[in-house]
Amino acid sequence: MKNLTFESQPASFVESFGEIKILRYTVSHFDRLPLDQKLLVYYLSRASLAGRDIIYHQNYKYNLLIRKTLEAILEHYPGDRQSEGFEQFIVYLKTLWYNNGIHHHFSKEKTMPEFSQAYFEHLIRETGQEALAHLFPTTDEAIDTLAPILFDATVAPKSLEQDASVDMLRHSANNFYEGVTQQEGESFYQGKKGQDERLSWGLNSKLEHRDGELVERTWKADGMYGQAIGQIIYWLEQARGHAQTEEQAGWLEALAEYYRTGDLQKFDDYSIRWVQDTRSTIDLINGFIETYEDPLGLKGTWESILHVQDPEATKRTQLLSQNAQWFEDHAPIDERFKKPSVRGVSARVVEVAMLGGESYPTTPIGVNLPNADWIRKEHGSKSITLNNITRAHHEAMVESGFVEEFAYSREEIERNKQHGFQGDNLHTDLHECLGHGSGQLLEGVSGDALKNYQSPIEEARADLFALYYMMDRKLIDLGIITSFETARAQYDSYIRNGLMTQLIRVKPGRNLEQAHMRNRQLVARWCYEKGAPDNVIQRMEHLGKTFFIINDHQKLRQLFGQLLAEIQRIKSEGDHQAARALIKDYGTLVDRELHEEVLGRFRKLNIAPFTGFINPVYEPVRENGAITDVRLRYDEEYTTQMMRYSRDYSFLPPDPDQ
Ligand code: ZN
């Protein structure tokens, strides 16, 4: 566990505006890499930035035009920059960069400016015709085009509409379909699926009407977004010359080939080669990958996550994987539900080296790919935890006073500071490497027997497996932890979160819908109730504030084991009714009074609920034309970085639809 000891890092906080805070991550392993690997990272970092414009245009067709206009104002507006209006303008632009467009990345709703339309018109006129000439023929036209989009709440109100009672394609402002009804879109792709059920139809194209027919405009080198895709290909090819392994050189070429042709069969070829490369320690996710933004779940948003393996932490996950059978054999579940032979997933712990597209500046903390089910089944998948991102999140949390507010005792606060980060990481490792892969269904039970309760039950199962084993001697014997303080810190925060603090992300009056939130409350509330006779978890009121205190961590571990046994039974037998009862009784309803109290306490802490990250700057050192080293800089500010990217990595015209 040494590798995770909480050391003091350079302060990660950069700035905050509105509800958003910006942090900086560091790549602590980069300096130790040999030159060849530094060059590999450097070239892939450029491939990660080259597609930046694509995500703006995917999110909404006018986003690029708006961004470029506002950036021209920022550069050329000659008037008062200290005024309240101008400050509001700056916050709006920073928020737009944060969301890769005018819609909020989480709520999907359009961000309304704080400044008035009159002030916007003033900004445009004062900035002047010349500074905007590359975007509009006249300033009047700039105003006529943009004012309704920015100020009329009824124009493009949501980037993504998921209300099934309306036409979700028509009501989503994002740019995957044009003039296409939901029914047309659905039947178009059903037809494609009929031809070949394996391909990820629709993943890399926009669907629109042309001459009375539905046609796809494919995102490829000589198609839509071609100017940006050509740049991505160029940097992938540069990188290939420095590949660490043959497998890596193979999938880099396959990825470039897919970008050149837009052929979905080639995307699968690439995905298979990529998932089979388990030797390379530098890896890249790059392309049209996740489909959350499309109401039909087909269109991939462009993203890039470049990462470097954390060798020490990865040793830990490998150790868990190698001992997967031991954990399976000793699990507190019925023998009939155990796998006779189990293989742990080799989840790797990595440090992010560059974020791009949809993953910048907001980023996930863990990723598991590819998405195609048949590839996962036949060739496996790769799972990563982004260690430097979770570390920065944790540091920001420690500094915010959050734990001080919601933890009852000094002891608990100290334990969180000392062991909280290790506890979170160990939980994730156990959950990903062992939890999901453990256990088996009884003969004849279907994998989707639990229907809509499948996902919270499965997450609860993996969580409980992790919680149960965190406090097992075996982890000390394996040298993964040195004491159970790590487990105690994790138990404290899991219970606190499940019974109380996760409610900060729920709107007043609402109940729990999201699978992870349901599972956490289910676990915490079940243990709270079942442990009541022994007072395992105690509810306390102190000065009008509610706290939950764990009086006996060992007994709590036994409760985790009991609930794991029951949840495993439900899954193995496909007991839909029992799944529903558990979720209904423990995982759905919110304690209104407590919710209100928690929201009030959180508000007083004044913590920005949304977080983004800025990237390091890679600087090649040249001697006689050749690159002899690559250095990392961590001093770039948020606005400087955004404006630099807009200058150096903007390869698309303001309206790529034309
Ligand atoms: Zn999970």
XYZ file of C-alpha atoms and ligand atoms in Angstrom:
659
model
C 0.000 0.000 0.000
C 3.056 2.245 0.193
C 2.477 3.546 -3.270
C -0.744 5.135 -2.146
C 0.430 6.780 1.036
C -1.026 10.235 1.071
C 1.857 12.523 0.207
C 1.550 16.241 -0.164
C 1.243 16.994 -3.859
C 1.388 20.385 -5.511
C -1.971 22.010 -4.770
C -4.275 20.944 -7.553
C -6.764 23.802 -7.351
C -6.616 26.270 -10.259
C -9.772 28.376 -10.128
C -13.533 28.297 -9.761
C -16.459 30.044 -11.449
C -20.203 29.481 -11.163
C -20.773 25.917 -9.933
C -17.491 24.717 -11.430
C -14.027 24.235 -10.016
C -10.968 23.565 -12.147
C -8.181 21.305 -10.889
C -4.820 20.329 -12.316
C -3.613 16.736 -12.516
C 0.036 15.721 -12.587
C 1.687 12.804 -14.404
C 4.203 11.662 -11.814
C 5.619 8.787 -13.857
C 6.366 10.733 -17.019
C 9.853 11.999 -16.153
C 11.104 8.461 -15.543
C 10.104 7.190 -18.991
C 12.769 6.490 -21.622
C 12.865 8.952 -24.541
C 11.082 6.611 -26.935
C 8.107 6.340 -24.587
C 8.101 10.077 -23.937
C 7.855 10.608 -27.685
C 5.042 8.080 -27.902
C 3.133 9.962 -25.204
C 3.891 13.306 -26.849
C 2.566 12.284 -30.289
C -0.503 10.624 -28.800
C -1.158 13.746 -26.732
C -1.426 15.681 -29.975
C -3.800 13.077 -31.425
C -5.862 13.631 -28.256
C -6.220 17.356 -28.899
C -6.678 17.289 -32.672
C -10.368 16.321 -32.512
C -11.398 19.015 -30.036
C -13.699 20.887 -32.451
C -15.645 17.716 -33.237
C -17.232 17.427 -29.814
C -18.451 21.035 -29.930
C -20.174 20.423 -33.224
C -21.613 17.077 -32.116
C -23.125 18.667 -29.016
C -24.921 21.365 -31.014
C -24.563 22.572 -34.579
C -23.948 26.239 -33.638
C -21.469 25.617 -30.814
C -18.369 26.253 -32.933
C -19.777 29.447 -34.357
C -20.707 30.648 -30.870
C -17.354 29.675 -29.355
C -15.359 31.373 -32.098
C -17.463 34.546 -31.806
C -17.074 34.747 -28.036
C -13.336 34.081 -28.304
C -13.035 36.925 -30.832
C -14.809 39.197 -28.336
C -12.445 38.096 -25.572
C -9.458 38.947 -27.770
C -10.610 42.173 -29.426
C -13.268 43.916 -27.332
C -11.805 47.374 -26.695
C -14.236 48.483 -23.935
C -14.281 48.227 -20.135
C -13.145 44.783 -18.990
C -13.704 45.461 -15.300
C -17.470 45.923 -15.607
C -19.992 43.503 -14.132
C -21.293 42.709 -17.605
C -17.865 41.727 -18.873
C -17.272 39.523 -15.847
C -20.547 37.761 -16.518
C -19.467 37.351 -20.117
C -16.200 35.719 -18.996
C -18.053 33.296 -16.705
C -20.350 32.375 -19.597
C -17.416 31.682 -21.926
C -15.554 29.658 -19.292
C -18.718 27.644 -18.690
C -19.114 27.059 -22.432
C -15.555 25.708 -22.625
C -16.269 23.531 -19.619
C -19.368 22.005 -21.246
C -17.938 21.867 -24.796
C -20.937 23.939 -25.810
C -23.880 25.934 -24.515
C -25.648 23.014 -22.805
C -24.763 21.735 -19.349
C -22.955 18.398 -19.684
C -24.816 16.875 -16.727
C -28.354 18.351 -16.811
C -28.276 18.793 -20.642
C -30.076 22.118 -20.224
C -29.037 25.290 -22.042
C -26.962 27.672 -19.949
C -28.612 31.114 -19.918
C -26.231 34.113 -19.828
C -26.306 36.405 -16.767
C -25.662 39.427 -19.005
C -28.441 41.005 -21.068
C -29.048 40.761 -24.776
C -28.434 44.514 -25.041
C -24.993 44.039 -23.509
C -24.262 41.198 -25.935
C -25.183 43.457 -28.882
C -22.873 46.100 -27.427
C -20.018 43.567 -27.203
C -20.506 42.515 -30.830
C -20.659 46.091 -32.170
C -17.666 47.286 -30.145
C -15.597 44.260 -31.092
C -16.358 45.297 -34.630
C -16.754 44.016 -38.124
C -13.086 43.355 -38.780
C -12.514 41.029 -35.814
C -15.593 38.980 -36.768
C -15.148 39.000 -40.547
C -14.145 35.318 -40.656
C -17.483 34.425 -39.057
C -20.119 36.900 -40.273
C -20.459 39.370 -43.163
C -21.776 42.099 -40.822
C -22.159 42.673 -37.094
C -25.932 42.894 -37.608
C -25.920 39.403 -38.994
C -23.884 38.153 -36.041
C -26.505 39.562 -33.681
C -29.463 38.272 -35.710
C -27.997 34.791 -35.810
C -26.734 34.425 -32.265
C -29.092 36.461 -30.057
C -32.039 34.034 -30.321
C -29.774 31.037 -29.718
C -28.234 32.558 -26.593
C -31.192 34.436 -25.104
C -34.421 32.742 -26.180
C -35.031 29.942 -23.668
C -37.278 28.117 -26.132
C -34.560 27.752 -28.785
C -32.631 24.478 -28.354
C -33.512 24.160 -24.640
C -31.886 20.725 -24.176
C -29.007 18.970 -25.896
C -30.449 15.558 -25.020
C -34.112 14.715 -24.360
C -34.798 11.320 -22.782
C -38.495 11.700 -22.087
C -39.972 8.761 -23.971
C -43.358 10.461 -24.354
C -42.015 12.911 -26.976
C -40.015 12.507 -30.200
C -36.592 12.378 -28.572
C -34.659 13.110 -31.778
C -36.668 16.225 -32.578
C -36.385 17.471 -29.009
C -32.635 16.903 -28.655
C -30.531 19.827 -29.858
C -27.420 17.712 -30.361
C -26.251 17.182 -33.881
C -26.530 13.484 -34.697
C -29.704 13.668 -36.756
C -31.085 16.415 -38.965
C -34.754 16.599 -39.866
C -35.146 12.954 -38.875
C -38.025 11.750 -36.700
C -37.419 9.197 -33.991
C -39.439 6.626 -35.896
C -37.432 7.165 -39.078
C -34.163 6.908 -37.167
C -35.221 3.749 -35.372
C -36.433 1.921 -38.443
C -33.364 2.998 -40.465
C -31.048 1.345 -37.955
C -33.285 -1.658 -37.368
C -32.876 -2.338 -41.069
C -29.093 -2.124 -40.703
C -29.096 -4.465 -37.722
C -30.993 -6.938 -39.852
C -28.049 -7.012 -42.278
C -25.421 -7.680 -39.609
C -26.189 -7.697 -35.967
C -22.616 -7.347 -34.740
C -21.565 -4.003 -36.210
C -22.011 -0.791 -34.208
C -24.364 0.769 -36.762
C -24.588 4.534 -36.733
C -21.609 4.968 -34.417
C -19.606 7.312 -36.646
C -22.084 9.259 -38.746
C -24.776 11.887 -38.834
C -28.131 10.804 -40.264
C -30.007 13.276 -42.441
C -32.457 13.691 -45.306
C -31.094 14.269 -48.788
C -33.293 14.304 -51.905
C -36.089 12.542 -50.070
C -33.814 9.797 -48.770
C -32.151 9.099 -45.453
C -28.361 9.189 -45.781
C -25.478 8.910 -43.369
C -22.647 11.433 -43.480
C -19.714 9.453 -42.152
C -17.054 10.957 -39.891
C -13.828 9.973 -41.674
C -10.747 11.416 -43.376
C -12.515 12.326 -46.612
C -15.955 12.818 -45.041
C -17.548 14.954 -42.357
C -14.989 16.240 -39.780
C -12.285 15.169 -42.250
C -10.000 18.165 -41.534
C -9.754 17.209 -37.852
C -9.657 13.461 -38.486
C -6.750 13.908 -40.925
C -4.778 15.555 -38.104
C -5.605 12.732 -35.685
C -4.369 10.188 -38.250
C -1.143 12.167 -38.781
C -0.284 12.065 -35.051
C -1.257 8.391 -34.698
C 1.191 7.624 -37.492
C 3.960 9.623 -35.829
C 3.280 7.701 -32.626
C 3.397 4.321 -34.357
C 7.097 4.760 -35.062
C 7.676 4.695 -31.296
C 5.274 1.894 -30.358
C 6.274 -0.152 -27.301
C 5.098 -3.484 -28.668
C 4.107 -5.065 -31.956
C 0.521 -5.310 -30.726
C 0.471 -1.587 -30.066
C 1.865 -0.746 -33.496
C -0.853 -3.021 -34.885
C -3.819 -1.334 -33.249
C -2.449 2.163 -33.869
C -2.412 1.321 -37.575
C -5.860 -0.292 -37.363
C -7.252 2.812 -35.666
C -5.760 5.082 -38.356
C -7.198 2.810 -41.035
C -10.649 3.020 -39.452
C -10.402 6.823 -39.334
C -9.344 6.829 -43.006
C -12.222 4.658 -44.225
C -14.976 5.101 -41.637
C -15.615 1.368 -42.104
C -17.284 -0.062 -38.978
C -15.839 -3.499 -39.637
C -12.428 -1.868 -39.288
C -13.518 -0.345 -35.996
C -14.177 -3.857 -34.662
C -10.821 -5.049 -36.031
C -9.135 -2.214 -34.201
C -11.090 -2.871 -30.971
C -10.071 -6.531 -30.929
C -6.397 -5.729 -31.526
C -6.573 -3.043 -28.844
C -8.140 -5.294 -26.206
C -5.553 -7.989 -26.913
C -2.653 -5.624 -26.258
C -2.144 -6.166 -22.544
C 1.633 -5.663 -22.546
C 1.933 -1.985 -23.456
C 2.095 0.335 -20.462
C 1.119 3.432 -22.445
C -2.403 3.243 -23.794
C -4.974 5.372 -25.561
C -8.747 5.587 -25.846
C -9.431 7.669 -28.940
C -12.451 7.848 -31.189
C -16.239 7.888 -31.360
C -16.768 5.703 -28.321
C -19.521 6.379 -25.793
C -23.135 6.680 -26.930
C -24.818 8.313 -23.920
C -25.562 11.558 -25.782
C -27.716 9.953 -28.472
C -31.324 9.258 -27.424
C -31.124 6.091 -29.559
C -27.786 5.107 -27.988
C -26.013 4.675 -31.349
C -23.907 7.771 -32.116
C -20.459 7.964 -30.527
C -19.143 11.210 -29.079
C -15.501 11.936 -29.855
C -13.132 11.584 -26.923
C -9.546 10.850 -26.055
C -7.930 9.580 -22.858
C -4.183 8.991 -23.007
C -2.703 7.215 -20.008
C 0.462 5.777 -18.541
C 0.453 2.759 -16.240
C 1.199 3.274 -12.548
C 3.574 0.325 -12.021
C 3.297 0.079 -8.213
C -0.474 0.267 -8.028
C -0.868 -2.134 -10.915
C 1.158 -4.719 -8.981
C -1.616 -4.590 -6.390
C -4.419 -5.245 -8.873
C -2.408 -8.051 -10.452
C -1.934 -9.622 -7.041
C -5.698 -9.563 -6.500
C -6.331 -11.055 -9.923
C -3.814 -13.857 -9.370
C -5.560 -14.787 -6.127
C -9.086 -14.555 -7.539
C -9.798 -18.247 -6.852
C -8.923 -17.904 -3.177
C -11.377 -15.025 -2.793
C -14.074 -16.963 -4.642
C -13.610 -20.053 -2.483
C -13.778 -18.090 0.766
C -16.701 -15.800 -0.102
C -19.551 -15.867 2.473
C -22.048 -17.173 -0.090
C -23.743 -20.502 -0.764
C -21.387 -23.068 -2.349
C -23.783 -23.604 -5.259
C -23.312 -19.976 -6.336
C -19.492 -20.085 -6.481
C -17.534 -20.376 -9.694
C -15.428 -23.566 -9.739
C -12.830 -21.689 -11.734
C -12.596 -17.915 -11.765
C -10.225 -15.450 -13.429
C -9.805 -11.948 -12.058
C -10.100 -9.063 -14.486
C -6.789 -7.344 -14.850
C -7.865 -3.821 -14.026
C -4.970 -1.458 -14.424
C -4.232 1.612 -12.383
C -3.074 4.431 -14.607
C -2.240 8.114 -14.660
C -3.928 10.281 -17.236
C -1.421 12.005 -19.532
C -3.850 13.926 -21.774
C -7.609 14.407 -21.926
C -9.491 15.397 -25.065
C -12.946 15.809 -26.589
C -15.858 14.646 -24.448
C -13.436 13.662 -21.637
C -12.032 17.169 -21.275
C -12.239 19.081 -19.034
C -14.636 16.737 -17.179
C -13.374 13.208 -16.998
C -14.500 9.834 -15.689
C -12.455 8.190 -12.899
C -12.644 4.710 -14.389
C -13.320 3.247 -17.822
C -14.132 -0.226 -19.117
C -14.066 -0.838 -22.897
C -14.864 -1.854 -25.608
C -18.629 -1.435 -25.547
C -19.557 -4.105 -28.102
C -20.925 -7.035 -26.068
C -19.764 -9.709 -28.484
C -16.162 -8.440 -28.391
C -16.238 -8.406 -24.596
C -17.496 -11.976 -24.557
C -15.096 -13.365 -27.157
C -11.990 -11.238 -26.568
C -12.390 -9.644 -23.125
C -12.260 -6.025 -22.045
C -9.826 -3.551 -20.510
C -10.546 -1.747 -17.296
C -8.637 1.270 -15.967
C -8.749 3.445 -12.860
C -7.443 6.974 -13.328
C -5.274 7.334 -10.267
C -4.094 10.943 -10.635
C -7.671 12.085 -11.222
C -9.061 10.361 -8.128
C -6.119 11.709 -6.134
C -6.874 15.287 -7.194
C -10.570 14.816 -6.353
C -9.673 13.452 -2.952
C -7.286 16.302 -2.168
C -9.896 18.855 -3.136
C -12.395 17.110 -0.865
C -9.961 17.052 2.064
C -9.381 20.785 1.707
C -13.071 21.622 1.377
C -14.188 20.893 4.957
C -16.698 18.318 3.687
C -15.561 15.474 5.916
C -15.310 17.786 8.944
C -18.952 18.727 8.395
C -20.386 15.221 8.044
C -18.099 13.021 10.161
C -18.864 13.016 13.879
C -15.570 12.425 15.648
C -11.999 13.716 15.372
C -10.927 10.114 15.064
C -13.104 9.555 12.022
C -11.866 12.757 10.361
C -8.235 11.819 10.977
C -8.832 8.302 9.690
C -10.269 9.740 6.513
C -7.284 12.042 6.024
C -4.779 9.271 6.638
C -6.476 6.344 4.931
C -9.467 7.616 2.961
C -7.767 7.750 -0.413
C -6.233 4.273 -0.030
C -9.612 2.981 1.111
C -11.392 4.365 -1.958
C -8.800 2.892 -4.297
C -8.757 -0.507 -2.649
C -12.542 -0.581 -2.793
C -12.467 0.189 -6.523
C -9.817 -2.479 -7.162
C -11.743 -5.196 -5.322
C -15.022 -4.136 -6.917
C -13.603 -4.161 -10.470
C -11.008 -6.973 -10.360
C -12.972 -9.485 -8.294
C -16.492 -8.326 -7.389
C -18.185 -8.260 -10.779
C -16.470 -11.435 -11.959
C -17.359 -13.572 -8.930
C -20.294 -15.936 -8.482
C -22.388 -17.833 -11.003
C -26.004 -18.192 -12.097
C -27.806 -21.458 -11.469
C -28.512 -23.564 -14.567
C -31.359 -22.166 -16.572
C -31.365 -18.690 -14.969
C -31.157 -15.933 -17.546
C -28.661 -13.083 -17.216
C -31.384 -10.444 -17.430
C -33.900 -12.110 -15.093
C -33.743 -9.143 -12.712
C -34.740 -6.762 -15.519
C -34.687 -3.120 -14.394
C -33.235 -4.116 -10.990
C -30.294 -5.856 -12.633
C -27.936 -2.942 -12.486
C -28.361 -1.709 -8.871
C -28.310 -5.343 -7.633
C -25.146 -6.078 -9.599
C -23.439 -2.927 -8.309
C -24.484 -3.797 -4.731
C -23.021 -7.276 -5.177
C -19.651 -5.943 -6.358
C -19.605 -3.307 -3.603
C -20.384 -5.861 -0.889
C -17.704 -8.228 -2.165
C -15.221 -5.354 -1.895
C -16.419 -4.177 1.526
C -16.385 -7.689 2.958
C -12.834 -8.473 1.822
C -11.352 -5.098 2.714
C -11.190 -6.251 6.314
C -9.809 -9.704 5.609
C -6.496 -10.995 6.947
C -5.710 -12.178 3.430
C -5.029 -8.609 2.289
C -2.445 -8.196 5.044
C -0.890 -11.565 4.179
C -0.645 -10.500 0.531
C 1.067 -7.293 1.621
C -1.639 -5.097 0.114
C -2.474 -3.359 3.398
C -0.651 -3.129 6.699
C -3.653 -2.619 9.005
C -7.450 -2.515 8.939
C -7.489 1.263 9.304
C -7.902 1.450 5.513
C -11.050 -0.669 5.757
C -12.380 1.318 8.719
C -11.947 4.583 6.814
C -13.795 3.068 3.843
C -16.602 1.711 6.061
C -17.016 5.165 7.644
C -17.280 6.967 4.341
C -19.413 4.298 2.652
C -22.047 4.439 5.396
C -21.901 8.236 5.633
C -22.341 8.467 1.878
C -25.053 5.838 1.548
C -27.193 7.183 4.392
C -26.526 10.872 3.968
C -23.969 12.665 1.840
C -24.807 11.284 -1.595
C -28.106 13.144 -1.246
C -26.312 16.381 -2.158
C -26.655 15.325 -5.796
C -30.420 14.758 -5.565
C -32.906 17.576 -6.113
C -35.293 18.341 -3.216
C -38.436 16.217 -3.342
C -36.928 13.564 -5.608
C -36.227 9.905 -4.825
C -33.253 7.819 -5.977
C -33.182 6.637 -9.596
C -29.534 6.220 -10.494
C -28.259 2.628 -10.092
C -25.142 3.432 -8.030
C -27.024 5.716 -5.672
C -29.734 3.103 -5.160
C -27.229 0.389 -4.421
C -25.279 2.481 -1.913
C -28.365 3.454 0.034
C -29.639 -0.116 -0.095
C -26.419 -1.452 1.440
C -26.086 1.289 4.058
C -29.723 1.340 5.146
C -30.030 -2.445 5.293
C -26.974 -2.669 7.568
C -28.213 0.234 9.684
C -31.539 -1.517 10.253
C -30.261 -5.080 10.693
C -27.489 -3.938 13.036
C -29.858 -1.918 15.240
C -30.199 -4.558 18.019
C -26.405 -4.434 18.517
C -26.196 -0.698 17.832
C -23.661 -1.346 15.053
C -24.428 1.972 13.357
C -25.707 4.729 15.598
C -27.691 7.756 14.517
C -26.807 10.872 16.517
C -28.178 14.385 16.659
C -25.717 17.026 17.771
C -26.420 20.775 17.692
C -29.191 20.190 15.185
C -26.999 18.080 12.901
C -27.377 14.388 12.101
C -24.447 11.963 12.171
C -24.054 8.224 11.665
C -21.362 6.575 13.753
C -20.057 3.044 13.326
C -19.639 1.529 16.786
C -18.356 -1.853 15.650
C -16.576 -2.198 12.327
C -16.133 -5.979 12.734
C -19.862 -6.540 13.221
C -20.558 -4.292 10.254
C -18.297 -6.534 8.194
C -20.444 -9.525 9.170
C -23.552 -7.650 8.051
C -21.897 -6.917 4.694
C -21.232 -10.667 4.417
C -24.871 -11.538 5.215
C -26.243 -9.103 2.673
C -23.746 -10.333 0.071
C -25.065 -13.880 0.609
C -28.651 -12.735 0.025
C -27.840 -10.547 -3.002
C -25.814 -13.365 -4.544
C -28.765 -15.705 -3.995
C -31.098 -13.212 -5.692
C -28.788 -12.926 -8.672
C -27.978 -16.655 -8.953
C -31.627 -17.672 -8.738
C -32.916 -14.716 -10.758
C -35.311 -13.794 -7.939
C -36.881 -10.696 -9.473
C -39.432 -10.256 -6.698
C -36.824 -10.226 -3.940
C -34.683 -7.790 -5.959
C -37.623 -5.446 -6.312
C -38.474 -5.649 -2.615
C -34.905 -4.821 -1.556
C -34.594 -1.855 -3.922
C -38.055 -0.612 -2.973
C -37.646 -0.965 0.785
C -34.060 0.246 1.109
C -32.766 1.786 -2.104
C -35.345 4.240 -3.394
C -37.073 6.475 -0.869
C -35.282 9.531 0.436
C -35.725 10.730 4.016
C -37.090 14.204 3.176
C -36.173 15.893 6.434
C -32.624 14.548 6.414
C -32.278 15.439 2.737
C -33.176 19.051 3.432
C -30.735 19.188 6.335
C -27.910 17.711 4.233
C -28.519 20.139 1.376
C -28.437 23.052 3.812
C -25.180 21.926 5.405
C -23.626 21.356 1.984
C -24.686 24.790 0.734
C -22.896 26.454 3.648
C -19.634 24.780 2.660
C -19.791 26.606 -0.651
C -18.194 23.783 -2.653
C -18.493 23.869 -6.426
C -20.330 20.622 -7.237
C -18.781 20.200 -10.708
C -15.108 19.608 -11.438
C -12.962 19.949 -14.530
C -9.266 19.334 -15.173
C -6.681 21.186 -17.168
C -3.987 19.322 -19.066
C -0.218 19.642 -18.637
C 1.802 21.293 -21.410
C 4.160 18.996 -23.335
C 7.289 20.733 -24.600
C 9.641 18.927 -26.934
C 13.304 19.877 -26.534
C 15.020 20.031 -29.924
C 18.666 19.797 -30.815
C 19.686 20.088 -34.462
C 16.126 19.409 -35.517
C 15.734 16.178 -33.552
C 13.672 15.898 -30.363
C 16.039 14.919 -27.545
C 13.613 15.183 -24.640
C 10.014 16.059 -23.777
C 9.319 18.201 -20.710
C 6.082 18.694 -18.831
C 4.873 22.049 -17.555
C 2.088 22.552 -15.043
C 1.774 26.327 -15.033
C -0.830 26.994 -17.718
C -4.040 28.730 -16.623
C -7.510 27.628 -17.678
C -8.298 30.483 -20.069
C -4.799 30.407 -21.579
C -5.114 26.697 -22.247
C -8.534 27.014 -23.833
C -7.451 29.899 -26.051
C -4.265 28.041 -27.059
C -6.263 24.974 -28.032
C -8.678 27.162 -30.009
C -5.697 28.669 -31.836
C -3.616 25.515 -32.427
C -6.194 22.722 -32.561
C -9.175 24.243 -34.332
C -9.317 22.391 -37.633
C -13.008 22.685 -38.469
C -14.822 25.628 -40.104
C -17.408 27.465 -37.946
C -20.183 25.434 -39.572
C -19.000 21.961 -40.643
C -22.554 21.085 -41.726
C -22.214 23.210 -44.832
Zn -19.416 -1.777 -10.924
